[in-house]
PDB file of C-alpha atoms and ligand atoms in Angstrom:
ATOM      1  CA  UNK A 260       5.067  16.112   6.132  1.00  0.00           C
ATOM      2  CA  UNK A 261       5.129  12.413   5.252  1.00  0.00           C
ATOM      3  CA  UNK A 262       1.956  10.405   5.780  1.00  0.00           C
ATOM      4  CA  UNK A 263       1.431   7.004   7.360  1.00  0.00           C
ATOM      5  CA  UNK A 264      -1.095   4.600   5.874  1.00  0.00           C
ATOM      6  CA  UNK A 265      -1.758   1.585   8.084  1.00  0.00           C
ATOM      7  CA  UNK A 266      -2.634  -1.665   6.378  1.00  0.00           C
ATOM      8  CA  UNK A 267      -5.130  -3.543   8.578  1.00  0.00           C
ATOM      9  CA  UNK A 268      -5.446  -6.718   6.479  1.00  0.00           C
ATOM     10  CA  UNK A 269      -3.923  -8.847   9.212  1.00  0.00           C
ATOM     11  CA  UNK A 270      -6.545  -7.803  11.742  1.00  0.00           C
ATOM     12  CA  UNK A 271      -8.886  -9.629   9.359  1.00  0.00           C
ATOM     13  CA  UNK A 272      -6.421 -12.549   9.102  1.00  0.00           C
ATOM     14  CA  UNK A 273      -6.641 -12.952  12.875  1.00  0.00           C
ATOM     15  CA  UNK A 274     -10.421 -12.692  12.855  1.00  0.00           C
ATOM     16  CA  UNK A 275     -10.716 -15.228  10.048  1.00  0.00           C
ATOM     17  CA  UNK A 276      -8.480 -17.712  11.898  1.00  0.00           C
ATOM     18  CA  UNK A 277     -11.355 -18.185  14.351  1.00  0.00           C
ATOM     19  CA  UNK A 278     -14.148 -17.689  11.838  1.00  0.00           C
ATOM     20  CA  UNK A 279     -15.993 -15.343  14.171  1.00  0.00           C
ATOM     21  CA  UNK A 280     -16.258 -11.561  14.482  1.00  0.00           C
ATOM     22  CA  UNK A 281     -13.297 -10.540  16.636  1.00  0.00           C
ATOM     23  CA  UNK A 282     -11.026  -8.616  16.087  1.00  0.00           C
ATOM     24  CA  UNK A 283     -13.197  -6.427  13.891  1.00  0.00           C
ATOM     25  CA  UNK A 284     -11.455  -4.634  10.964  1.00  0.00           C
ATOM     26  CA  UNK A 285     -14.059  -1.849  11.039  1.00  0.00           C
ATOM     27  CA  UNK A 286     -13.268  -1.125  14.681  1.00  0.00           C
ATOM     28  CA  UNK A 287      -9.566  -1.369  13.794  1.00  0.00           C
ATOM     29  CA  UNK A 288      -9.966   1.259  11.058  1.00  0.00           C
ATOM     30  CA  UNK A 289     -11.494   3.716  13.521  1.00  0.00           C
ATOM     31  CA  UNK A 290      -8.936   2.876  16.205  1.00  0.00           C
ATOM     32  CA  UNK A 291      -6.000   3.257  13.813  1.00  0.00           C
ATOM     33  CA  UNK A 292      -7.265   6.659  12.712  1.00  0.00           C
ATOM     34  CA  UNK A 293      -7.710   7.762  16.336  1.00  0.00           C
ATOM     35  CA  UNK A 294      -4.146   6.649  17.026  1.00  0.00           C
ATOM     36  CA  UNK A 295      -2.736   9.032  14.433  1.00  0.00           C
ATOM     37  CA  UNK A 296      -2.631   7.179  11.111  1.00  0.00           C
ATOM     38  CA  UNK A 297      -3.260   9.382   8.084  1.00  0.00           C
ATOM     39  CA  UNK A 298      -5.109   6.709   6.122  1.00  0.00           C
ATOM     40  CA  UNK A 299      -6.167   3.073   6.226  1.00  0.00           C
ATOM     41  CA  UNK A 300      -5.117   0.550   3.618  1.00  0.00           C
ATOM     42  CA  UNK A 301      -7.043  -2.638   2.896  1.00  0.00           C
ATOM     43  CA  UNK A 302      -6.378  -5.218   0.218  1.00  0.00           C
ATOM     44  CA  UNK A 303      -9.475  -6.963  -1.072  1.00  0.00           C
ATOM     45  CA  UNK A 304      -7.808 -10.017  -2.570  1.00  0.00           C
ATOM     46  CA  UNK A 305      -9.491 -12.162  -5.193  1.00  0.00           C
ATOM     47  CA  UNK A 306      -9.404 -15.135  -2.799  1.00  0.00           C
ATOM     48  CA  UNK A 307     -10.706 -12.959   0.100  1.00  0.00           C
ATOM     49  CA  UNK A 308      -8.107 -14.457   2.415  1.00  0.00           C
ATOM     50  CA  UNK A 309      -8.284 -11.535   4.838  1.00  0.00           C
ATOM     51  CA  UNK A 310     -10.496  -8.487   4.115  1.00  0.00           C
ATOM     52  CA  UNK A 311     -13.977  -9.530   2.904  1.00  0.00           C
ATOM     53  CA  UNK A 312     -16.451  -7.607   0.754  1.00  0.00           C
ATOM     54  CA  UNK A 313     -18.529  -6.577   3.735  1.00  0.00           C
ATOM     55  CA  UNK A 314     -15.436  -5.217   5.563  1.00  0.00           C
ATOM     56  CA  UNK A 315     -14.418  -3.210   2.494  1.00  0.00           C
ATOM     57  CA  UNK A 316     -17.914  -1.818   2.048  1.00  0.00           C
ATOM     58  CA  UNK A 317     -18.225  -0.729   5.677  1.00  0.00           C
ATOM     59  CA  UNK A 318     -14.692   0.664   5.955  1.00  0.00           C
ATOM     60  CA  UNK A 319     -14.995   2.640   2.703  1.00  0.00           C
ATOM     61  CA  UNK A 320     -18.257   4.175   3.862  1.00  0.00           C
ATOM     62  CA  UNK A 321     -16.609   5.775   6.929  1.00  0.00           C
ATOM     63  CA  UNK A 322     -16.865   9.486   6.336  1.00  0.00           C
ATOM     64  CA  UNK A 323     -13.894  10.808   8.294  1.00  0.00           C
ATOM     65  CA  UNK A 324     -11.354   8.173   7.340  1.00  0.00           C
ATOM     66  CA  UNK A 325      -9.314   8.148   4.154  1.00  0.00           C
ATOM     67  CA  UNK A 326      -9.265   4.636   2.749  1.00  0.00           C
ATOM     68  CA  UNK A 327      -6.780   3.260   0.248  1.00  0.00           C
ATOM     69  CA  UNK A 328      -8.131   0.112  -1.394  1.00  0.00           C
ATOM     70  CA  UNK A 329      -5.616  -2.238  -2.972  1.00  0.00           C
ATOM     71  CA  UNK A 330      -7.008  -4.406  -5.737  1.00  0.00           C
ATOM     72  CA  UNK A 331      -5.894  -6.411  -8.736  1.00  0.00           C
ATOM     73  CA  UNK A 332      -6.719  -5.414 -12.308  1.00  0.00           C
ATOM     74  CA  UNK A 333      -9.280  -8.219 -12.635  1.00  0.00           C
ATOM     75  CA  UNK A 334     -12.461  -6.714 -14.142  1.00  0.00           C
ATOM     76  CA  UNK A 335     -14.711  -8.087 -11.377  1.00  0.00           C
ATOM     77  CA  UNK A 336     -12.488  -6.435  -8.765  1.00  0.00           C
ATOM     78  CA  UNK A 337     -12.470  -3.151 -10.667  1.00  0.00           C
ATOM     79  CA  UNK A 338     -16.266  -3.099 -10.844  1.00  0.00           C
ATOM     80  CA  UNK A 339     -16.450  -3.855  -7.157  1.00  0.00           C
ATOM     81  CA  UNK A 340     -14.039  -1.019  -6.375  1.00  0.00           C
ATOM     82  CA  UNK A 341     -16.058   1.404  -8.500  1.00  0.00           C
ATOM     83  CA  UNK A 342     -19.145   0.500  -6.475  1.00  0.00           C
ATOM     84  CA  UNK A 343     -17.433   0.688  -3.074  1.00  0.00           C
ATOM     85  CA  UNK A 344     -15.811   4.003  -4.053  1.00  0.00           C
ATOM     86  CA  UNK A 345     -12.841   4.348  -1.701  1.00  0.00           C
ATOM     87  CA  UNK A 346     -10.881   7.620  -1.535  1.00  0.00           C
ATOM     88  CA  UNK A 347      -7.802   6.033  -3.061  1.00  0.00           C
ATOM     89  CA  UNK A 348      -7.047   2.938  -5.096  1.00  0.00           C
ATOM     90  CA  UNK A 349      -3.732   1.189  -5.496  1.00  0.00           C
ATOM     91  CA  UNK A 350      -3.589  -1.320  -8.331  1.00  0.00           C
ATOM     92  CA  UNK A 351      -1.483  -4.345  -7.463  1.00  0.00           C
ATOM     93  CA  UNK A 352      -0.558  -7.562  -9.258  1.00  0.00           C
ATOM     94  CA  UNK A 353      -2.055 -10.682  -7.759  1.00  0.00           C
ATOM     95  CA  UNK A 354      -1.040 -14.272  -7.922  1.00  0.00           C
ATOM     96  CA  UNK A 355      -3.197 -16.701  -5.999  1.00  0.00           C
ATOM     97  CA  UNK A 356      -0.317 -18.829  -4.741  1.00  0.00           C
ATOM     98  CA  UNK A 357       1.747 -15.965  -3.310  1.00  0.00           C
ATOM     99  CA  UNK A 358       1.844 -15.302   0.435  1.00  0.00           C
ATOM    100  CA  UNK A 359       2.006 -11.561  -0.169  1.00  0.00           C
ATOM    101  CA  UNK A 360       2.302  -9.213  -3.189  1.00  0.00           C
ATOM    102  CA  UNK A 361       5.603 -10.375  -4.602  1.00  0.00           C
ATOM    103  CA  UNK A 362       6.466  -7.684  -7.123  1.00  0.00           C
ATOM    104  CA  UNK A 363       5.214  -4.646  -8.944  1.00  0.00           C
ATOM    105  CA  UNK A 364       2.709  -4.537 -11.799  1.00  0.00           C
ATOM    106  CA  UNK A 365       3.736  -5.654 -15.264  1.00  0.00           C
ATOM    107  CA  UNK A 366       2.949  -2.337 -16.950  1.00  0.00           C
ATOM    108  CA  UNK A 367       4.363  -3.299 -20.320  1.00  0.00           C
ATOM    109  CA  UNK A 368       2.010  -6.259 -20.665  1.00  0.00           C
ATOM    110  CA  UNK A 369      -1.080  -4.472 -19.315  1.00  0.00           C
ATOM    111  CA  UNK A 370      -0.723  -0.925 -20.642  1.00  0.00           C
ATOM    112  CA  UNK A 371      -4.111  -0.529 -22.329  1.00  0.00           C
ATOM    113  CA  UNK A 372      -6.011  -2.342 -19.628  1.00  0.00           C
ATOM    114  CA  UNK A 373      -4.484  -0.195 -16.862  1.00  0.00           C
ATOM    115  CA  UNK A 374      -5.004   3.023 -18.809  1.00  0.00           C
ATOM    116  CA  UNK A 375      -8.719   2.239 -19.171  1.00  0.00           C
ATOM    117  CA  UNK A 376      -9.010   1.346 -15.475  1.00  0.00           C
ATOM    118  CA  UNK A 377      -7.328   4.596 -14.405  1.00  0.00           C
ATOM    119  CA  UNK A 378      -9.678   6.672 -16.548  1.00  0.00           C
ATOM    120  CA  UNK A 379     -12.684   4.943 -14.916  1.00  0.00           C
ATOM    121  CA  UNK A 380     -11.365   5.794 -11.447  1.00  0.00           C
ATOM    122  CA  UNK A 381     -10.622   9.364 -12.491  1.00  0.00           C
ATOM    123  CA  UNK A 382     -14.206   9.828 -13.557  1.00  0.00           C
ATOM    124  CA  UNK A 383     -15.201   8.890  -9.993  1.00  0.00           C
ATOM    125  CA  UNK A 384     -12.541  11.225  -8.566  1.00  0.00           C
ATOM    126  CA  UNK A 385     -10.617   8.383  -6.971  1.00  0.00           C
ATOM    127  CA  UNK A 386      -6.887   8.975  -6.534  1.00  0.00           C
ATOM    128  CA  UNK A 387      -5.058   6.189  -8.301  1.00  0.00           C
ATOM    129  CA  UNK A 388      -1.717   4.670  -7.549  1.00  0.00           C
ATOM    130  CA  UNK A 389       0.240   1.925  -9.316  1.00  0.00           C
ATOM    131  CA  UNK A 390       2.320  -0.514  -7.281  1.00  0.00           C
ATOM    132  CA  UNK A 391       5.547  -0.826  -9.248  1.00  0.00           C
ATOM    133  CA  UNK A 392       9.102  -2.029  -8.868  1.00  0.00           C
ATOM    134  CA  UNK A 393      11.708   0.726  -8.615  1.00  0.00           C
ATOM    135  CA  UNK A 394      12.265   1.123 -12.363  1.00  0.00           C
ATOM    136  CA  UNK A 395      12.570   4.409 -14.237  1.00  0.00           C
ATOM    137  CA  UNK A 396      10.785   2.870 -17.194  1.00  0.00           C
ATOM    138  CA  UNK A 397       7.791   1.942 -15.027  1.00  0.00           C
ATOM    139  CA  UNK A 398       7.770   5.415 -13.475  1.00  0.00           C
ATOM    140  CA  UNK A 399       7.534   7.005 -16.914  1.00  0.00           C
ATOM    141  CA  UNK A 400       4.896   4.519 -18.051  1.00  0.00           C
ATOM    142  CA  UNK A 401       2.819   5.192 -14.905  1.00  0.00           C
ATOM    143  CA  UNK A 402       2.798   8.863 -15.808  1.00  0.00           C
ATOM    144  CA  UNK A 403       1.848   8.143 -19.429  1.00  0.00           C
ATOM    145  CA  UNK A 404      -1.023   5.941 -18.250  1.00  0.00           C
ATOM    146  CA  UNK A 405      -2.450   8.845 -16.232  1.00  0.00           C
ATOM    147  CA  UNK A 406      -1.778   7.586 -12.730  1.00  0.00           C
ATOM    148  CA  UNK A 407      -1.746  10.153  -9.913  1.00  0.00           C
ATOM    149  CA  UNK A 408       0.782   8.287  -7.804  1.00  0.00           C
ATOM    150  CA  UNK A 409       3.216   5.410  -7.797  1.00  0.00           C
ATOM    151  CA  UNK A 410       3.815   3.156  -4.845  1.00  0.00           C
ATOM    152  CA  UNK A 411       7.335   1.814  -5.004  1.00  0.00           C
ATOM    153  CA  UNK A 412       7.724  -1.811  -3.943  1.00  0.00           C
ATOM    154  CA  UNK A 413      10.248  -1.812  -1.114  1.00  0.00           C
ATOM    155  CA  UNK A 414      10.242  -5.579  -0.578  1.00  0.00           C
ATOM    156  CA  UNK A 415      13.687  -6.168  -2.078  1.00  0.00           C
ATOM    157  CA  UNK A 416      15.276  -3.372  -0.050  1.00  0.00           C
ATOM    158  CA  UNK A 417      13.659  -4.712   3.127  1.00  0.00           C
ATOM    159  CA  UNK A 418      14.845  -8.261   2.438  1.00  0.00           C
ATOM    160  CA  UNK A 419      18.417  -7.095   1.802  1.00  0.00           C
ATOM    161  CA  UNK A 420      18.491  -5.074   5.022  1.00  0.00           C
ATOM    162  CA  UNK A 421      16.950  -7.840   7.115  1.00  0.00           C
ATOM    163  CA  UNK A 422      19.462 -10.391   5.806  1.00  0.00           C
ATOM    164  CA  UNK A 423      22.326  -7.927   6.424  1.00  0.00           C
ATOM    165  CA  UNK A 424      23.266  -7.819   2.737  1.00  0.00           C
ATOM    166  CA  UNK A 425      24.442  -4.788   0.808  1.00  0.00           C
ATOM    167  CA  UNK A 426      21.375  -2.682   0.120  1.00  0.00           C
ATOM    168  CA  UNK A 427      23.150   0.410  -1.179  1.00  0.00           C
ATOM    169  CA  UNK A 428      22.320  -0.153  -4.855  1.00  0.00           C
ATOM    170  CA  UNK A 429      18.647  -0.883  -4.216  1.00  0.00           C
ATOM    171  CA  UNK A 430      18.313   2.134  -1.931  1.00  0.00           C
ATOM    172  CA  UNK A 431      19.799   4.380  -4.587  1.00  0.00           C
ATOM    173  CA  UNK A 432      17.523   2.889  -7.222  1.00  0.00           C
ATOM    174  CA  UNK A 433      14.511   3.807  -5.073  1.00  0.00           C
ATOM    175  CA  UNK A 434      15.941   7.268  -4.420  1.00  0.00           C
ATOM    176  CA  UNK A 435      16.502   7.944  -8.107  1.00  0.00           C
ATOM    177  CA  UNK A 436      13.061   6.628  -9.090  1.00  0.00           C
ATOM    178  CA  UNK A 437      11.429   8.784  -6.415  1.00  0.00           C
ATOM    179  CA  UNK A 438      13.262  11.855  -7.669  1.00  0.00           C
ATOM    180  CA  UNK A 439      12.226  11.268 -11.287  1.00  0.00           C
ATOM    181  CA  UNK A 440       8.641  10.411 -10.363  1.00  0.00           C
ATOM    182  CA  UNK A 441       8.172  13.607  -8.379  1.00  0.00           C
ATOM    183  CA  UNK A 442       9.870  15.643 -11.086  1.00  0.00           C
ATOM    184  CA  UNK A 443       7.441  14.468 -13.764  1.00  0.00           C
ATOM    185  CA  UNK A 444       4.440  15.092 -11.519  1.00  0.00           C
ATOM    186  CA  UNK A 445       3.688  11.827  -9.750  1.00  0.00           C
ATOM    187  CA  UNK A 446       3.130  11.548  -6.015  1.00  0.00           C
ATOM    188  CA  UNK A 447       5.490   8.969  -4.526  1.00  0.00           C
ATOM    189  CA  UNK A 448       4.515   6.308  -1.988  1.00  0.00           C
ATOM    190  CA  UNK A 449       6.479   3.370  -0.620  1.00  0.00           C
ATOM    191  CA  UNK A 450       5.410   0.061   0.818  1.00  0.00           C
ATOM    192  CA  UNK A 451       6.064  -3.588   1.463  1.00  0.00           C
ATOM    193  CA  UNK A 452       8.093  -5.318   4.124  1.00  0.00           C
ATOM    194  CA  UNK A 453       8.772  -2.090   6.011  1.00  0.00           C
ATOM    195  CA  UNK A 454       9.867  -2.094   9.637  1.00  0.00           C
ATOM    196  CA  UNK A 455      11.316   0.722  11.772  1.00  0.00           C
ATOM    197  CA  UNK A 456      14.790   0.442  10.261  1.00  0.00           C
ATOM    198  CA  UNK A 457      13.752   0.403   6.600  1.00  0.00           C
ATOM    199  CA  UNK A 458      11.183   3.130   7.154  1.00  0.00           C
ATOM    200  CA  UNK A 459      13.770   5.310   8.855  1.00  0.00           C
ATOM    201  CA  UNK A 460      16.167   4.859   5.952  1.00  0.00           C
ATOM    202  CA  UNK A 461      13.470   5.649   3.370  1.00  0.00           C
ATOM    203  CA  UNK A 462      12.341   8.683   5.343  1.00  0.00           C
ATOM    204  CA  UNK A 463      15.553  10.299   4.135  1.00  0.00           C
ATOM    205  CA  UNK A 464      14.112  10.278   0.610  1.00  0.00           C
ATOM    206  CA  UNK A 465      12.423  13.666   0.434  1.00  0.00           C
ATOM    207  CA  UNK A 466      10.153  12.769  -2.474  1.00  0.00           C
ATOM    208  CA  UNK A 467       8.383   9.910  -0.662  1.00  0.00           C
ATOM    209  CA  UNK A 468       5.159  11.365   0.710  1.00  0.00           C
ATOM    210  CA  UNK A 469       3.347   8.284   1.984  1.00  0.00           C
ATOM    211  CA  UNK A 470       4.275   4.957   3.563  1.00  0.00           C
ATOM    212  CA  UNK A 471       1.866   2.038   3.618  1.00  0.00           C
ATOM    213  CA  UNK A 472       2.813  -0.395   6.342  1.00  0.00           C
ATOM    214  CA  UNK A 473       1.042  -3.544   7.490  1.00  0.00           C
ATOM    215  CA  UNK A 474       2.536  -6.822   8.610  1.00  0.00           C
ATOM    216  CA  UNK A 475       5.375  -5.573  10.807  1.00  0.00           C
ATOM    217  CA  UNK A 476       3.271  -2.823  12.363  1.00  0.00           C
ATOM    218  CA  UNK A 477       0.446  -5.202  13.289  1.00  0.00           C
ATOM    219  CA  UNK A 478       2.987  -7.791  14.511  1.00  0.00           C
ATOM    220  CA  UNK A 479       4.715  -5.278  16.780  1.00  0.00           C
ATOM    221  CA  UNK A 480       1.391  -4.195  18.196  1.00  0.00           C
ATOM    222  CA  UNK A 481       0.958  -7.662  19.735  1.00  0.00           C
ATOM    223  CA  UNK A 482       3.806  -6.735  22.078  1.00  0.00           C
ATOM    224  CA  UNK A 483       3.522  -2.969  22.423  1.00  0.00           C
ATOM    225  CA  UNK A 484      -0.055  -2.048  21.496  1.00  0.00           C
ATOM    226  CA  UNK A 485      -1.385  -0.720  18.193  1.00  0.00           C
ATOM    227  CA  UNK A 486      -1.616   2.878  19.315  1.00  0.00           C
ATOM    228  CA  UNK A 487       1.968   2.965  20.603  1.00  0.00           C
ATOM    229  CA  UNK A 488       3.380   1.360  17.449  1.00  0.00           C
ATOM    230  CA  UNK A 489       1.511   3.815  15.183  1.00  0.00           C
ATOM    231  CA  UNK A 490       2.918   6.697  17.225  1.00  0.00           C
ATOM    232  CA  UNK A 491       6.414   5.198  16.935  1.00  0.00           C
ATOM    233  CA  UNK A 492       6.091   4.974  13.143  1.00  0.00           C
ATOM    234  CA  UNK A 493       4.796   8.534  12.967  1.00  0.00           C
ATOM    235  CA  UNK A 494       7.929   9.647  14.817  1.00  0.00           C
ATOM    236  CA  UNK A 495      10.144   7.636  12.463  1.00  0.00           C
ATOM    237  CA  UNK A 496       8.705   9.250   9.322  1.00  0.00           C
ATOM    238  CA  UNK A 497       8.592  12.781  10.736  1.00  0.00           C
TER     239      UNK A 497
HETATM  240  N1  PXP B 290       1.639  -1.704  -0.174  1.00  0.00           N
HETATM  241  C1  PXP B 290       1.131  -2.609  -1.032  1.00  0.00           C
HETATM  242  C2  PXP B 290       0.763  -2.155  -2.401  1.00  0.00           C
HETATM  243  C3  PXP B 290       0.908  -3.945  -0.629  1.00  0.00           C
HETATM  244  O1  PXP B 290       0.411  -4.835  -1.507  1.00  0.00           O
HETATM  245  C4  PXP B 290       1.216  -4.309   0.697  1.00  0.00           C
HETATM  246  C5  PXP B 290       0.930  -5.719   1.148  1.00  0.00           C
HETATM  247  O2  PXP B 290      -0.429  -5.936   1.135  1.00  0.00           O
HETATM  248  C6  PXP B 290       1.720  -3.328   1.559  1.00  0.00           C
HETATM  249  C7  PXP B 290       1.946  -2.037   1.091  1.00  0.00           C
HETATM  250  C8  PXP B 290       2.044  -3.618   2.990  1.00  0.00           C
HETATM  251  O3  PXP B 290       3.105  -4.518   3.079  1.00  0.00           O
HETATM  252  P1  PXP B 290       3.524  -5.112   4.475  1.00  0.00           P
HETATM  253  O4  PXP B 290       2.343  -5.857   5.010  1.00  0.00           O
HETATM  254  O5  PXP B 290       4.671  -5.997   4.153  1.00  0.00           O
HETATM  255  O6  PXP B 290       3.893  -3.955   5.362  1.00  0.00           O
END
């Protein structure tokens, strides 16, 4: 059974646009869970452009909700994450000027740093995932570094599909990486830029166990309601 993680960052984006308290990400986390999501994803960015420290603290303290915290490898962020203690952590690269996470982690450049971070999370029994591009080399490195999971960046695949370009090669790259990752003992997740069509296509990849979906899902909920859209995605990944 594949799982759906709902990224609620853009509930905070909407709240921050007005600088007041509504819509509340904490309420959203509870609502999303009630609507059938398997986990909640939040990205505490270094510039705090959407989720803020207080949101992360409150959401991670919810007892009955599994929370996946995305953070950069910056030491201040790591210390914060260790204090907040979410159920899961996904390490992501961060570049202040980007609109969204543009690519996977540079594992080659940050091997030792990431290995140390993973061991700190393991000591706190936090499941760790690395957000990587679909590359066999990065899959193998993730395993060597001690990660529990990999989240494969599906942004390129999504862009190709949306612009009606040939996506065959990229889809097969993801499929092959997922197969190898699972075979060597990593849990496979997928995320970034996913809509119904891309999620449906990726649902055919048996090894993918979790999807983390944000922007499109929240956008669709403006028209059809958050609960309905979550249920639709659950049907798509079934
Ligand atoms: N997974 C990771 C690791 C991400 O960084 C993001 C974006 O924050 C997502 C999933 C969700 O991407 P999207 O908002 O495009 O669905």
